[in-house]
PDB file of C-alpha atoms in Angstrom:
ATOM      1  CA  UNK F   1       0.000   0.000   0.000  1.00  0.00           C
ATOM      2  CA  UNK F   2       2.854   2.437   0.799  1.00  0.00           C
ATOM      3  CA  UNK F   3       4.714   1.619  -2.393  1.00  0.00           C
ATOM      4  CA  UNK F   4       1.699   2.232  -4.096  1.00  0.00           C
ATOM      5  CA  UNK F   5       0.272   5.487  -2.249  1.00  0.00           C
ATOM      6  CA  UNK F   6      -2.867   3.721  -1.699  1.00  0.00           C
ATOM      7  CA  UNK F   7      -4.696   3.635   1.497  1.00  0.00           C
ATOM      8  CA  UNK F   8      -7.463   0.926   2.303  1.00  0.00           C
ATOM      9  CA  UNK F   9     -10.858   2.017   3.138  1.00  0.00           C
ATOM     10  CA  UNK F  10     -13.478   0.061   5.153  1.00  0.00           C
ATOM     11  CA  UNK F  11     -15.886  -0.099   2.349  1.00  0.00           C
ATOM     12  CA  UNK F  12     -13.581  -1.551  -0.169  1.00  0.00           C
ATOM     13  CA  UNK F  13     -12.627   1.479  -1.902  1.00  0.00           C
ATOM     14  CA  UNK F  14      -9.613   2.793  -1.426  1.00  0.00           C
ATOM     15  CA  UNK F  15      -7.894   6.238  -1.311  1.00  0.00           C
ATOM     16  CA  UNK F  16      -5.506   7.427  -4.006  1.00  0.00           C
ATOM     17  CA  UNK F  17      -3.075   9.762  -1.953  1.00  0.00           C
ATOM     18  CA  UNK F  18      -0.407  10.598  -4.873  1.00  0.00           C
ATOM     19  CA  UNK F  19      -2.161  13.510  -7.211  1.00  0.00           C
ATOM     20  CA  UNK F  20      -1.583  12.242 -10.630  1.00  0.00           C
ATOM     21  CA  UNK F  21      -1.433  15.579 -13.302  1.00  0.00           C
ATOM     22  CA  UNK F  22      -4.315  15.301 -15.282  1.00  0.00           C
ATOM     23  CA  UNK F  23      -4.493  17.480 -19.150  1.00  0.00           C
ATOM     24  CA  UNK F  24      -7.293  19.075 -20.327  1.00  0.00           C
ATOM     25  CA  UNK F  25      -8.916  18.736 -23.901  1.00  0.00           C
ATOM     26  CA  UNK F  26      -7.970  21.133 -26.163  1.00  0.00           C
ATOM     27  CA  UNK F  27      -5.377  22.191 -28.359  1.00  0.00           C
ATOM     28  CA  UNK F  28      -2.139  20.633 -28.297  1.00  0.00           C
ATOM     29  CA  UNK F  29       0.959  22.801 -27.215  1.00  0.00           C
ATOM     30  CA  UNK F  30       2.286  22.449 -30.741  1.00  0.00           C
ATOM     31  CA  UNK F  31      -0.975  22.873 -32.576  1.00  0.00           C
ATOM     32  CA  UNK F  32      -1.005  19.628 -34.247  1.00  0.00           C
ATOM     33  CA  UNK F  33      -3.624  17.473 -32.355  1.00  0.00           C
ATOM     34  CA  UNK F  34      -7.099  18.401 -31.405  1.00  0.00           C
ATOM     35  CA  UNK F  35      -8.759  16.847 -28.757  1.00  0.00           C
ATOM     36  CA  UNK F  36     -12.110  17.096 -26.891  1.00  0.00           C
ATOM     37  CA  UNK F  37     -14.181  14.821 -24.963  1.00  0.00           C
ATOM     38  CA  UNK F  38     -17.387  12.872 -25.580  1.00  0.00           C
ATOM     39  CA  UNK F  39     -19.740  10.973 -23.376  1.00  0.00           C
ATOM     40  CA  UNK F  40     -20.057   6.913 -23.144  1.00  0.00           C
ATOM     41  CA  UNK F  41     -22.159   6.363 -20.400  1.00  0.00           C
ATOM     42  CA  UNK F  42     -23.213   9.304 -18.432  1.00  0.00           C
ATOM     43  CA  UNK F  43     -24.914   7.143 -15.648  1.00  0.00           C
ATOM     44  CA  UNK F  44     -21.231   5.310 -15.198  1.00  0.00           C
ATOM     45  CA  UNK F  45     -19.487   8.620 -15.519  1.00  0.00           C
ATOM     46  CA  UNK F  46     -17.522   7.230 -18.386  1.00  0.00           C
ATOM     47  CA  UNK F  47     -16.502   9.096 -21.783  1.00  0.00           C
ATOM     48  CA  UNK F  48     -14.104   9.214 -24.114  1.00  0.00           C
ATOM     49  CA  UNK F  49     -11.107  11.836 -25.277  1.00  0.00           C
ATOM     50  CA  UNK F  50     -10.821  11.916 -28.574  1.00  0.00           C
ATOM     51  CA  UNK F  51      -7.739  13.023 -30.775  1.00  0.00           C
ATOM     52  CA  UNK F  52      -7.796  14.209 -34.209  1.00  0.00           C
ATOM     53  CA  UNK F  53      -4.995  15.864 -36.781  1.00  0.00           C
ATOM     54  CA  UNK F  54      -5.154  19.341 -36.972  1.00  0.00           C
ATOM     55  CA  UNK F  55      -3.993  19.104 -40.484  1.00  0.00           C
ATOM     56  CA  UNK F  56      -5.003  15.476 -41.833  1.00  0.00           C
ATOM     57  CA  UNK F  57      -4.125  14.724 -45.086  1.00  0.00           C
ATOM     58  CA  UNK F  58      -6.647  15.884 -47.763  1.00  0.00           C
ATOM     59  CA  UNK F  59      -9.158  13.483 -49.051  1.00  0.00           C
ATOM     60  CA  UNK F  60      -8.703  10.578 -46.903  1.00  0.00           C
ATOM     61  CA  UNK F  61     -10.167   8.523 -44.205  1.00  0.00           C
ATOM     62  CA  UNK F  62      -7.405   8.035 -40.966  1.00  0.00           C
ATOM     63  CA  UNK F  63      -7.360   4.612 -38.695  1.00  0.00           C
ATOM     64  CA  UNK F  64      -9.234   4.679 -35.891  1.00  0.00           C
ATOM     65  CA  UNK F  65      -7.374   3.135 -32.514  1.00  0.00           C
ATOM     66  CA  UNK F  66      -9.787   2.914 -29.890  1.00  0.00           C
ATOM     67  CA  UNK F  67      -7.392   3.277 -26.647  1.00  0.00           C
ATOM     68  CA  UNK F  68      -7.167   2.158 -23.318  1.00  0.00           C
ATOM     69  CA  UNK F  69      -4.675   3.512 -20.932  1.00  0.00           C
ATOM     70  CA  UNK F  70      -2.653   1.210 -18.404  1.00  0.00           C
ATOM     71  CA  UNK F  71      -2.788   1.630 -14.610  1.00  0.00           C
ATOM     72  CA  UNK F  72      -3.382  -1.354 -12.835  1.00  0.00           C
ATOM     73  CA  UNK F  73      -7.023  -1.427 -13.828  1.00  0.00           C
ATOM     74  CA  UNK F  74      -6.944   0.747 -10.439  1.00  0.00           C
ATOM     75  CA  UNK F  75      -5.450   3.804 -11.484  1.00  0.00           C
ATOM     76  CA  UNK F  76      -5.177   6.730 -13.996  1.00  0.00           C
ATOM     77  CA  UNK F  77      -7.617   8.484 -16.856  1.00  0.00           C
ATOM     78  CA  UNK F  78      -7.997   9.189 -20.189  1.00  0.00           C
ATOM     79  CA  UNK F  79      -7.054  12.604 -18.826  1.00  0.00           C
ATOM     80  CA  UNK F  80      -3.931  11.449 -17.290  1.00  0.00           C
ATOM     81  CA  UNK F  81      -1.539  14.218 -18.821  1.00  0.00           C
ATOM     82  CA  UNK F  82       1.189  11.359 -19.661  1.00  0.00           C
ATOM     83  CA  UNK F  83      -1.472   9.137 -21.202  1.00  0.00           C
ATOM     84  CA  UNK F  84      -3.044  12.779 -22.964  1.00  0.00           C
ATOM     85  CA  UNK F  85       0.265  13.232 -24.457  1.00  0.00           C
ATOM     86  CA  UNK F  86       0.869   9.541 -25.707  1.00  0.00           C
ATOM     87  CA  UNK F  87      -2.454   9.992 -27.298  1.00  0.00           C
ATOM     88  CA  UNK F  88      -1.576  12.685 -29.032  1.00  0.00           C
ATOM     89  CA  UNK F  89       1.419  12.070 -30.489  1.00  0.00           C
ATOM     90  CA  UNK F  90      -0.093   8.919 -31.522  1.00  0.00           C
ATOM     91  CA  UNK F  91      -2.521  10.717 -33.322  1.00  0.00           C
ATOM     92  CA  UNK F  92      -0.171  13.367 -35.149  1.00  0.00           C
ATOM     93  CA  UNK F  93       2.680  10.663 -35.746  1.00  0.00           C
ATOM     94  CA  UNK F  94       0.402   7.615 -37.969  1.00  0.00           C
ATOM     95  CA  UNK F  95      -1.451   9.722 -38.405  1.00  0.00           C
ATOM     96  CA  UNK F  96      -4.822   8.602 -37.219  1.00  0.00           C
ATOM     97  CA  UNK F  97      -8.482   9.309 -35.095  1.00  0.00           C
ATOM     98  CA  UNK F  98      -7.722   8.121 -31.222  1.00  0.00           C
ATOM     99  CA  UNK F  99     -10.262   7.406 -29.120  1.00  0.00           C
ATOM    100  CA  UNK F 100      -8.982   7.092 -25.707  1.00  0.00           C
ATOM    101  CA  UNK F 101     -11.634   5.103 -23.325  1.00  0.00           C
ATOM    102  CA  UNK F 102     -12.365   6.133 -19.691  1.00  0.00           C
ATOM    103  CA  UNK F 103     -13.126   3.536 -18.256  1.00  0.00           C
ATOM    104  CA  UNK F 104     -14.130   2.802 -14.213  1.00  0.00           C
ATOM    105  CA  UNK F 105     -11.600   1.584 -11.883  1.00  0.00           C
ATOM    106  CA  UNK F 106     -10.828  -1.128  -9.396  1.00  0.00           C
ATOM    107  CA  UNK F 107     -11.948  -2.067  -6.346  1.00  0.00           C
ATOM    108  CA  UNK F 108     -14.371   0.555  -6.609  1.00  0.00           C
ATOM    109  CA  UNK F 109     -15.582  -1.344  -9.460  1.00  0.00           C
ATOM    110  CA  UNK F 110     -14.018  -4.560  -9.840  1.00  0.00           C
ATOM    111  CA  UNK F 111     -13.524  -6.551 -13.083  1.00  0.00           C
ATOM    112  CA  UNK F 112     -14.990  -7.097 -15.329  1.00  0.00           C
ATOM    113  CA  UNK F 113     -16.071  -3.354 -15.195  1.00  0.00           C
ATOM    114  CA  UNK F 114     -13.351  -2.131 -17.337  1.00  0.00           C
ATOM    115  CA  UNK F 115     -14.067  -4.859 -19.464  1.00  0.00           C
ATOM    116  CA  UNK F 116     -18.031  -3.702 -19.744  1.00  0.00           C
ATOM    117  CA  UNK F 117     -16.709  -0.378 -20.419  1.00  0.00           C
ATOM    118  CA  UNK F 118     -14.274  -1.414 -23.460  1.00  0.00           C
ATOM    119  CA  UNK F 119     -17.944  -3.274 -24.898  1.00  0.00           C
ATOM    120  CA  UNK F 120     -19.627  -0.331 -24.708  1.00  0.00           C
ATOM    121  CA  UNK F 121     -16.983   1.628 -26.726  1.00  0.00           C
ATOM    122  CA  UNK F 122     -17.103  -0.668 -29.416  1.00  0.00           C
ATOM    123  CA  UNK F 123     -21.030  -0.387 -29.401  1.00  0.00           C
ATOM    124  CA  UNK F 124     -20.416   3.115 -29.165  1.00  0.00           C
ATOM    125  CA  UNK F 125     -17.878   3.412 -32.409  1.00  0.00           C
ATOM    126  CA  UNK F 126     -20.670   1.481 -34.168  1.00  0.00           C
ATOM    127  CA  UNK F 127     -23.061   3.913 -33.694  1.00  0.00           C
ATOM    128  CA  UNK F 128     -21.086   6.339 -35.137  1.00  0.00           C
ATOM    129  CA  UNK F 129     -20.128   5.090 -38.077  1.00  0.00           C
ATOM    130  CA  UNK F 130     -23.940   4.205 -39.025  1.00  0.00           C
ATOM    131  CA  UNK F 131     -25.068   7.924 -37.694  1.00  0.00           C
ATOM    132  CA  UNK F 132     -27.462   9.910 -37.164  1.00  0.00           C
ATOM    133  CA  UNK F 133     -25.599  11.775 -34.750  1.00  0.00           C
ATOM    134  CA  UNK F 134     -21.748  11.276 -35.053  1.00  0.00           C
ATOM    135  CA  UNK F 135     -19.465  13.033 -33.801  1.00  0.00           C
ATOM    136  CA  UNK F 136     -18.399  15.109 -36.952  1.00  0.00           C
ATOM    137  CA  UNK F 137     -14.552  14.226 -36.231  1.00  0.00           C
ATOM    138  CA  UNK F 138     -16.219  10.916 -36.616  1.00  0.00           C
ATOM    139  CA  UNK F 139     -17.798  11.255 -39.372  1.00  0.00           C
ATOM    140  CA  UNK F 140     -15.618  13.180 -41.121  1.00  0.00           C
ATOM    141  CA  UNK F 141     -11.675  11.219 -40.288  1.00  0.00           C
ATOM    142  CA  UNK F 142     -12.449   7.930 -38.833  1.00  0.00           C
ATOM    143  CA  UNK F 143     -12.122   4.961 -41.519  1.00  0.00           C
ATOM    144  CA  UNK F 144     -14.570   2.052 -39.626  1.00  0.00           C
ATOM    145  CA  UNK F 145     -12.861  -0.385 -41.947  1.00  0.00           C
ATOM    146  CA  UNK F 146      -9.836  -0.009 -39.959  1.00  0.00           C
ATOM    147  CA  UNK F 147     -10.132  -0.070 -36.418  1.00  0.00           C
ATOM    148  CA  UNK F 148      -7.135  -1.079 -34.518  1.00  0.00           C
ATOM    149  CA  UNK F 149      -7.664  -1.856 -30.350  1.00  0.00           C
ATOM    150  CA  UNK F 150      -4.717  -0.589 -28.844  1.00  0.00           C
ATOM    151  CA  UNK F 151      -3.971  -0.607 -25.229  1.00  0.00           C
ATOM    152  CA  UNK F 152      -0.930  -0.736 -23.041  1.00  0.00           C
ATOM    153  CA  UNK F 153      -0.202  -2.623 -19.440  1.00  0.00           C
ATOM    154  CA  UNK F 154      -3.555  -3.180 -18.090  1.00  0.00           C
ATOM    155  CA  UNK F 155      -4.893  -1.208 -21.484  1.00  0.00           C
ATOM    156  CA  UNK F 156      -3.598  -4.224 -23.084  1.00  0.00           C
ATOM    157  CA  UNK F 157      -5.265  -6.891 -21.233  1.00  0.00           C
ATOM    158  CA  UNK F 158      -8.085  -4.755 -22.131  1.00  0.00           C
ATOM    159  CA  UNK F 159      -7.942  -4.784 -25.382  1.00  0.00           C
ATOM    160  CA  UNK F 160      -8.015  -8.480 -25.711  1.00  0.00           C
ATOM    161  CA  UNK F 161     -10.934  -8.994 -23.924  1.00  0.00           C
ATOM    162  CA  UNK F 162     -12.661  -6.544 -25.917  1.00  0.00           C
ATOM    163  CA  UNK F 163     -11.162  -8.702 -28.618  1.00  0.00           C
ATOM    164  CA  UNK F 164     -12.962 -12.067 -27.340  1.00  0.00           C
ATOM    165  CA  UNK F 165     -16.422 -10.151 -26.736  1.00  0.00           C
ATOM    166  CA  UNK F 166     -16.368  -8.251 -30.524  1.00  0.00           C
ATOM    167  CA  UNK F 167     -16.692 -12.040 -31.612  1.00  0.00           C
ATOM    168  CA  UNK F 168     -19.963 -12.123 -29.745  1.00  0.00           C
ATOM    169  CA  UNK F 169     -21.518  -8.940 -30.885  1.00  0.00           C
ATOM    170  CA  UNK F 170     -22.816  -7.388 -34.259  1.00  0.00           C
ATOM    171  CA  UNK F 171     -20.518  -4.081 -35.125  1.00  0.00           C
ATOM    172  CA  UNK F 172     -21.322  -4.226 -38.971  1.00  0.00           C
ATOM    173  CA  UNK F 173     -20.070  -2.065 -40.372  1.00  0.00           C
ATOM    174  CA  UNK F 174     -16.880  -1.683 -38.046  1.00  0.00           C
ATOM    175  CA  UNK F 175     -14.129  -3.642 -39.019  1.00  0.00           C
ATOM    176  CA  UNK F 176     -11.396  -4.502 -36.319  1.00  0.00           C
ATOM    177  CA  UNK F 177      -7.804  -5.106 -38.336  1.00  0.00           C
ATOM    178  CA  UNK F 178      -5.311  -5.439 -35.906  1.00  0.00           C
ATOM    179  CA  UNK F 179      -4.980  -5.401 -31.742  1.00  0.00           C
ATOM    180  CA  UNK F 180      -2.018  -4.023 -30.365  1.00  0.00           C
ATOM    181  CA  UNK F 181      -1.285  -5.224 -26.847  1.00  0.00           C
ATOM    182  CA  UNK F 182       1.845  -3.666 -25.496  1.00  0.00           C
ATOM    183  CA  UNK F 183       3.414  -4.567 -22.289  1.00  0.00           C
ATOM    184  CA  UNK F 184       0.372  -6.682 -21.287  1.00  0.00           C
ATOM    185  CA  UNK F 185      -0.574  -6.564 -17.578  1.00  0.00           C
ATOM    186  CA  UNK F 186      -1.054 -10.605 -16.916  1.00  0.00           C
ATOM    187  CA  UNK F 187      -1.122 -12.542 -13.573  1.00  0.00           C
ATOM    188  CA  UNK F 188      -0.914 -16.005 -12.547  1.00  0.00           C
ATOM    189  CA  UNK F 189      -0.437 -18.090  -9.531  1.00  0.00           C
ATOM    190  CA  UNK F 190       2.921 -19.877 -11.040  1.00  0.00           C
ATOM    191  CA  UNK F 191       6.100 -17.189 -10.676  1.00  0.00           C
ATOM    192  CA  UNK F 192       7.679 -16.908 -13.990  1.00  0.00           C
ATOM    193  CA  UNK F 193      11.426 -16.657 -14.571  1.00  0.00           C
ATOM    194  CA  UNK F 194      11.102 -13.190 -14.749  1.00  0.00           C
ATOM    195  CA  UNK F 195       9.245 -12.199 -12.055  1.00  0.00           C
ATOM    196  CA  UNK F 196      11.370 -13.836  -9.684  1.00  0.00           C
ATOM    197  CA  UNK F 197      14.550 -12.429 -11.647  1.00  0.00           C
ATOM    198  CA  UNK F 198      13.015  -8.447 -11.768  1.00  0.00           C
ATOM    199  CA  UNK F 199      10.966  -9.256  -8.131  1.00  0.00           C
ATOM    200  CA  UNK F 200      12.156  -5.578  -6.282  1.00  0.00           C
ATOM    201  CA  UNK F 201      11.651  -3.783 -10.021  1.00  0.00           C
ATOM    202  CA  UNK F 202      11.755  -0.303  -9.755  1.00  0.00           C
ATOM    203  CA  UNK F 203       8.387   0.625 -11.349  1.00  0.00           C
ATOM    204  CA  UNK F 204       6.528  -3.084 -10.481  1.00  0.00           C
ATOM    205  CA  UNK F 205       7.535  -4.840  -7.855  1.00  0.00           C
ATOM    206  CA  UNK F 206       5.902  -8.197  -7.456  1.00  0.00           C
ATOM    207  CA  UNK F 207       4.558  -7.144  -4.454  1.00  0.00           C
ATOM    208  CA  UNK F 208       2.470  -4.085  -5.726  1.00  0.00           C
ATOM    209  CA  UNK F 209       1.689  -6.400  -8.750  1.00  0.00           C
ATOM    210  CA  UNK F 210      -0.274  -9.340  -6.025  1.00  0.00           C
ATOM    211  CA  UNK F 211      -1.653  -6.084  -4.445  1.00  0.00           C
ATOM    212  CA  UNK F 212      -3.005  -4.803  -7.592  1.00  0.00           C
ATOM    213  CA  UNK F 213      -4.669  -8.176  -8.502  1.00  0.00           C
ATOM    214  CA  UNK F 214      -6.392  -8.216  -5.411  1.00  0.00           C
ATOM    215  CA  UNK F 215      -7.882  -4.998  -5.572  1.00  0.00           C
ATOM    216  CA  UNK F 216      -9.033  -5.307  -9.391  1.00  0.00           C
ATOM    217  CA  UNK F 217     -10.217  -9.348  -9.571  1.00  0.00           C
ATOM    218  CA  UNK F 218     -12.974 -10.475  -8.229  1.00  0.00           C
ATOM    219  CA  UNK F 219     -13.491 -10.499  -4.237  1.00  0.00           C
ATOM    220  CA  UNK F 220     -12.334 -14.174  -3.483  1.00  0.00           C
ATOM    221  CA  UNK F 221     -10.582 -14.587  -6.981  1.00  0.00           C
ATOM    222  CA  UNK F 222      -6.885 -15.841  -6.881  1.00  0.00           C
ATOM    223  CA  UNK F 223      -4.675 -14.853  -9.635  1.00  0.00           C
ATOM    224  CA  UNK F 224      -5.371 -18.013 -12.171  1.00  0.00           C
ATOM    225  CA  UNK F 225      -8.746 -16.131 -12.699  1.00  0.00           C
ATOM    226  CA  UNK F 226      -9.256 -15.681 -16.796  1.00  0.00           C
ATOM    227  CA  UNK F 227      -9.629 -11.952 -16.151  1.00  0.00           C
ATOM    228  CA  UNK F 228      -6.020 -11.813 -15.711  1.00  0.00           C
ATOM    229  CA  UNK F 229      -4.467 -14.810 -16.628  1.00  0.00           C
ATOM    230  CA  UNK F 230      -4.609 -16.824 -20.105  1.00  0.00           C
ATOM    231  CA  UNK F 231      -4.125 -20.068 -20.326  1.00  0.00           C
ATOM    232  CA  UNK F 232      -5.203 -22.522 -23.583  1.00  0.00           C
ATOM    233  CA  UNK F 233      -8.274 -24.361 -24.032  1.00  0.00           C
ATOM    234  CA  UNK F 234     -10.328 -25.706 -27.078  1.00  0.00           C
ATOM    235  CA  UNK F 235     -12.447 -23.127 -26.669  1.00  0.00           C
ATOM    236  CA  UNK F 236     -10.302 -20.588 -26.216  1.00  0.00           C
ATOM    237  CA  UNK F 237      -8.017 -21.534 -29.017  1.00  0.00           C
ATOM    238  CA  UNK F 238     -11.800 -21.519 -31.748  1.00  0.00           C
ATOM    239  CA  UNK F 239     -12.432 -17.962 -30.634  1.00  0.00           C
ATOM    240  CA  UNK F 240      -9.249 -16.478 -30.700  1.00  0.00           C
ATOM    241  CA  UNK F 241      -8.503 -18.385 -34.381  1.00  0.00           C
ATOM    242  CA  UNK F 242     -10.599 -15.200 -35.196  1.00  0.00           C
ATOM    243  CA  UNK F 243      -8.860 -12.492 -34.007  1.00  0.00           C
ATOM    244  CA  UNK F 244      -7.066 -10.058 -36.661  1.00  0.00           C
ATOM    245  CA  UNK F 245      -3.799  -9.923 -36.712  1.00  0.00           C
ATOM    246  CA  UNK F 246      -1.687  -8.542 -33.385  1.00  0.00           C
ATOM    247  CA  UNK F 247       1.300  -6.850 -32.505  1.00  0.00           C
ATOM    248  CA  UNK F 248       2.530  -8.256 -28.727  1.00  0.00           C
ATOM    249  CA  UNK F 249       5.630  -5.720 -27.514  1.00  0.00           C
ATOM    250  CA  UNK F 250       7.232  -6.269 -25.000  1.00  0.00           C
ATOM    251  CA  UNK F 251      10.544  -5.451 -22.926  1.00  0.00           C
ATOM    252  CA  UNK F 252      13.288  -7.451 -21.473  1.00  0.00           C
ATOM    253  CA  UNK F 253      13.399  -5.736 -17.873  1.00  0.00           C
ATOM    254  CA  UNK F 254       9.600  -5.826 -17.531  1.00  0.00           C
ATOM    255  CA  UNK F 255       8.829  -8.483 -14.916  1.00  0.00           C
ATOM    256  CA  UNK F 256       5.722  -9.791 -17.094  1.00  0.00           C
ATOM    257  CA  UNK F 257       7.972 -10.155 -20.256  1.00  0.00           C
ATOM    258  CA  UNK F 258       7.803 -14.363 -19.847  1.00  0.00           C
ATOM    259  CA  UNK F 259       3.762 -14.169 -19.508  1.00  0.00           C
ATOM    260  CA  UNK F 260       3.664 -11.398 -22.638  1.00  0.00           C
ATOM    261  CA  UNK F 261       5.757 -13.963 -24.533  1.00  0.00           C
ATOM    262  CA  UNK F 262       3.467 -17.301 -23.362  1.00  0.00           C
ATOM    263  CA  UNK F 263       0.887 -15.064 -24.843  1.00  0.00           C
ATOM    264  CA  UNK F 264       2.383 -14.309 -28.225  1.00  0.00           C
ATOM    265  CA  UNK F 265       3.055 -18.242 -28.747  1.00  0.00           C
ATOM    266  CA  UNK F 266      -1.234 -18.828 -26.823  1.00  0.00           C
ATOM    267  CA  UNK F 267      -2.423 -16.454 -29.798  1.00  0.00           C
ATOM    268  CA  UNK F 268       0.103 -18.453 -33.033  1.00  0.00           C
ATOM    269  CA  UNK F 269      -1.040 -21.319 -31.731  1.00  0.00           C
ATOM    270  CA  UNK F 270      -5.028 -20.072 -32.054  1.00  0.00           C
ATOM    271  CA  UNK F 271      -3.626 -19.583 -36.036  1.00  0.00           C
ATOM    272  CA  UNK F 272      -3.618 -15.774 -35.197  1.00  0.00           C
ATOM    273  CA  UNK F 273      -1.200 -13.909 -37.418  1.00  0.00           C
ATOM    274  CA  UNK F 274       1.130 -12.222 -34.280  1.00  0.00           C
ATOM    275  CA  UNK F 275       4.152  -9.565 -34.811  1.00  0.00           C
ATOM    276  CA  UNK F 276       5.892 -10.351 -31.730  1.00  0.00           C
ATOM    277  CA  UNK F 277       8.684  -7.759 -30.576  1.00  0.00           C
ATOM    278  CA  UNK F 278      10.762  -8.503 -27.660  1.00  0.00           C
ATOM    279  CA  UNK F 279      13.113  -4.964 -26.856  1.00  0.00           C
ATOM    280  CA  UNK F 280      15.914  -5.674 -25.078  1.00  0.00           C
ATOM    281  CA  UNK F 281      16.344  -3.874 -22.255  1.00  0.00           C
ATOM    282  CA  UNK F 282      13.593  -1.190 -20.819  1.00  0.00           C
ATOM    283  CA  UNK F 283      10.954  -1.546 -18.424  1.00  0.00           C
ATOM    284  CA  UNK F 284       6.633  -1.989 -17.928  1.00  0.00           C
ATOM    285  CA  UNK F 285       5.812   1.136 -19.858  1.00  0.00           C
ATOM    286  CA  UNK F 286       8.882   2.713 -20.101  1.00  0.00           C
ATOM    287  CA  UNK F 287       7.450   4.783 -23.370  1.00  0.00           C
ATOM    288  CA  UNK F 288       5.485   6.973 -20.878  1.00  0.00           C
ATOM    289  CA  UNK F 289       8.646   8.339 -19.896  1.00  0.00           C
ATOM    290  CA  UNK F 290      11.643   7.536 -21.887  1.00  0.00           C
ATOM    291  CA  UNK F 291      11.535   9.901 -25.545  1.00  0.00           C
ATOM    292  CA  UNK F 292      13.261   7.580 -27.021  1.00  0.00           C
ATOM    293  CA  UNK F 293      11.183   4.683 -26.129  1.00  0.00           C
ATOM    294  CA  UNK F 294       8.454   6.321 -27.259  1.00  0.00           C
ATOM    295  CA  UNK F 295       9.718   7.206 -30.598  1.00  0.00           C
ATOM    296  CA  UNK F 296      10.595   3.461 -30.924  1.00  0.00           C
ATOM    297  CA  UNK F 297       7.093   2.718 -29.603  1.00  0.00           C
ATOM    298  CA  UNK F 298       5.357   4.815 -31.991  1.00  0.00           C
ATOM    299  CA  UNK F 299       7.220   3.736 -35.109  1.00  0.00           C
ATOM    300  CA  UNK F 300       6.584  -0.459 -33.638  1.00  0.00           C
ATOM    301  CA  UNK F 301       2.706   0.928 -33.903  1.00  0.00           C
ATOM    302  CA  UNK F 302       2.453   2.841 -37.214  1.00  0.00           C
ATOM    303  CA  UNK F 303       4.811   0.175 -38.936  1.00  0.00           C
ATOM    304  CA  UNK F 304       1.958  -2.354 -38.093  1.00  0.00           C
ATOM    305  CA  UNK F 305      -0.695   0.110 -38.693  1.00  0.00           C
TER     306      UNK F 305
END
């Protein structure tokens, strides 16, 4: 709890005592994103941050990557000014329409919450590419033939549940491409190699990490539950034979590198087509702080995009 400047509260929630810098919609600083925010559910207090070029190219429909930002499943925002920034360069650099999710947070609202909230987005990008009503930025940039779900850390394990629930639900006419899953956020009972190798890690120790899964799983759930961990069944391996094609990054000094990898060689054994990029050296989510991470990050993204 101390590592994690959390403090336990007696009805299960818990207080956040670190102030995290949050950035508000707007122009960017050098006037070549847009961004404004739009509501999901207004009963759930959810919504979504948009990001559009200020200059797209003329006479063209951009990629839409629907986003969702890392944290734990416990912590941060769409608004979070690191994730605000990664948002936006992402948009500029591919270039490309980024809708960045909100979603609710653990233990105030445990999984699968988040993973209620990433449905609804999709249902949500399908209404507006069949209109009335869009969002003109919408309307106007977003290609709905290529979607791309996108999410790093937790954001990742996000995205491929969103992944195994799109198979479940009409989105005609959205078309999902590709899923990017970057430094995915996976548990398990089992220690991996790395975990006990990177154990006191600077940004996630293992410590924080069992902390983290308690406060986001299921009360009573242990960390074998499928909302964190993956492991390969028949039926598992039939739905995600239909997943588009993914990019899994990952980083030699994250503790979670040996699970990422076990889930590159889960998904190529469903028969999914996988880019699989293992950087040597960095740590979980080093992009949101490291330039020249993120420059490598954002060219690993647009090359695949």
């Amino acid at each position: 709890y101390e590592f994690l400047k959390i403090a336990p509260n007696p009805d299960g929630s818990i207080t956040r005592l670190a102030p995290v810098p949050e950035a508000p919609p707007g122009e960017a600083a050098d006037q070549l994103v847009f961004s404004k925010d739009v509501p999901l559910n207004s009963s759930k207090k959810t919504y979504i941050r948009l990001f559009r070029p200020a200059n797209p190219p003329p006479g063209t429909k951009l990629p839409l990557l629907i986003y969702f930002h890392g944290g734990g499943f416990v912590f941060f925002s769409a608004a979070t000014t690191f994730f605000h920034e990664s948002c936006s360069r992402m948009a500029a650099a591919l270039p490309a329409v980024v809708a960045s999710v909100d979603y609710r947070l653990a233990p105030e609202h445990r999984l699968p919450a988040a993973y209620d909230d990433a449905e609804e987005a999709l249902i949500w990008a399908k209404s507006q590419a069949l209109g009335p009503g869009s969002d003109p930025w919408m309307a106007d940039l977003a290609d709905f033939s290529r979607i791309f779900l996108i999410g790093s850390s937790a954001g990742g394990t996000i995205v491929y549940h969103a992944a195994l629930r799109s198979l479940d639900l009409d989105l005609k006419p959205l078309k999902i491409v590709g899923l990017i899953l970057h430094v995915v956020f996976l548990g398990g009972e089992e220690r991996t190699e790395s975990e006990l190798r990177l154990i006191d890690d600077a940004v996630v120790p293992l410590h924080s990490a069992d902390l983290i899964w308690s406060l986001a799983l299921p009360e009573g759930a242990d960390r074998n539950h499928h909302y964190g961990h993956v492991s390969l069944t028949d039926e598992l391996k039939e739905k995600m034979a239909k997943f588009p094609a993914c990019l899994v990054r990952a980083y030699t000094g994250d503790p979670f590198v040996d699970r990422q990898k076990e889930f590159a060689e889960i998904l190529e054994a469903s028969g999914v087509k996988v880019v699989t990029e293992i950087v040597d050296g960095g740590r979980h989510a080093v992009e949101l702080t490291d330039a020249a991470a993120a420059r490598a990050t954002f060219q690993s993204f647009a090359a695949f995009v």
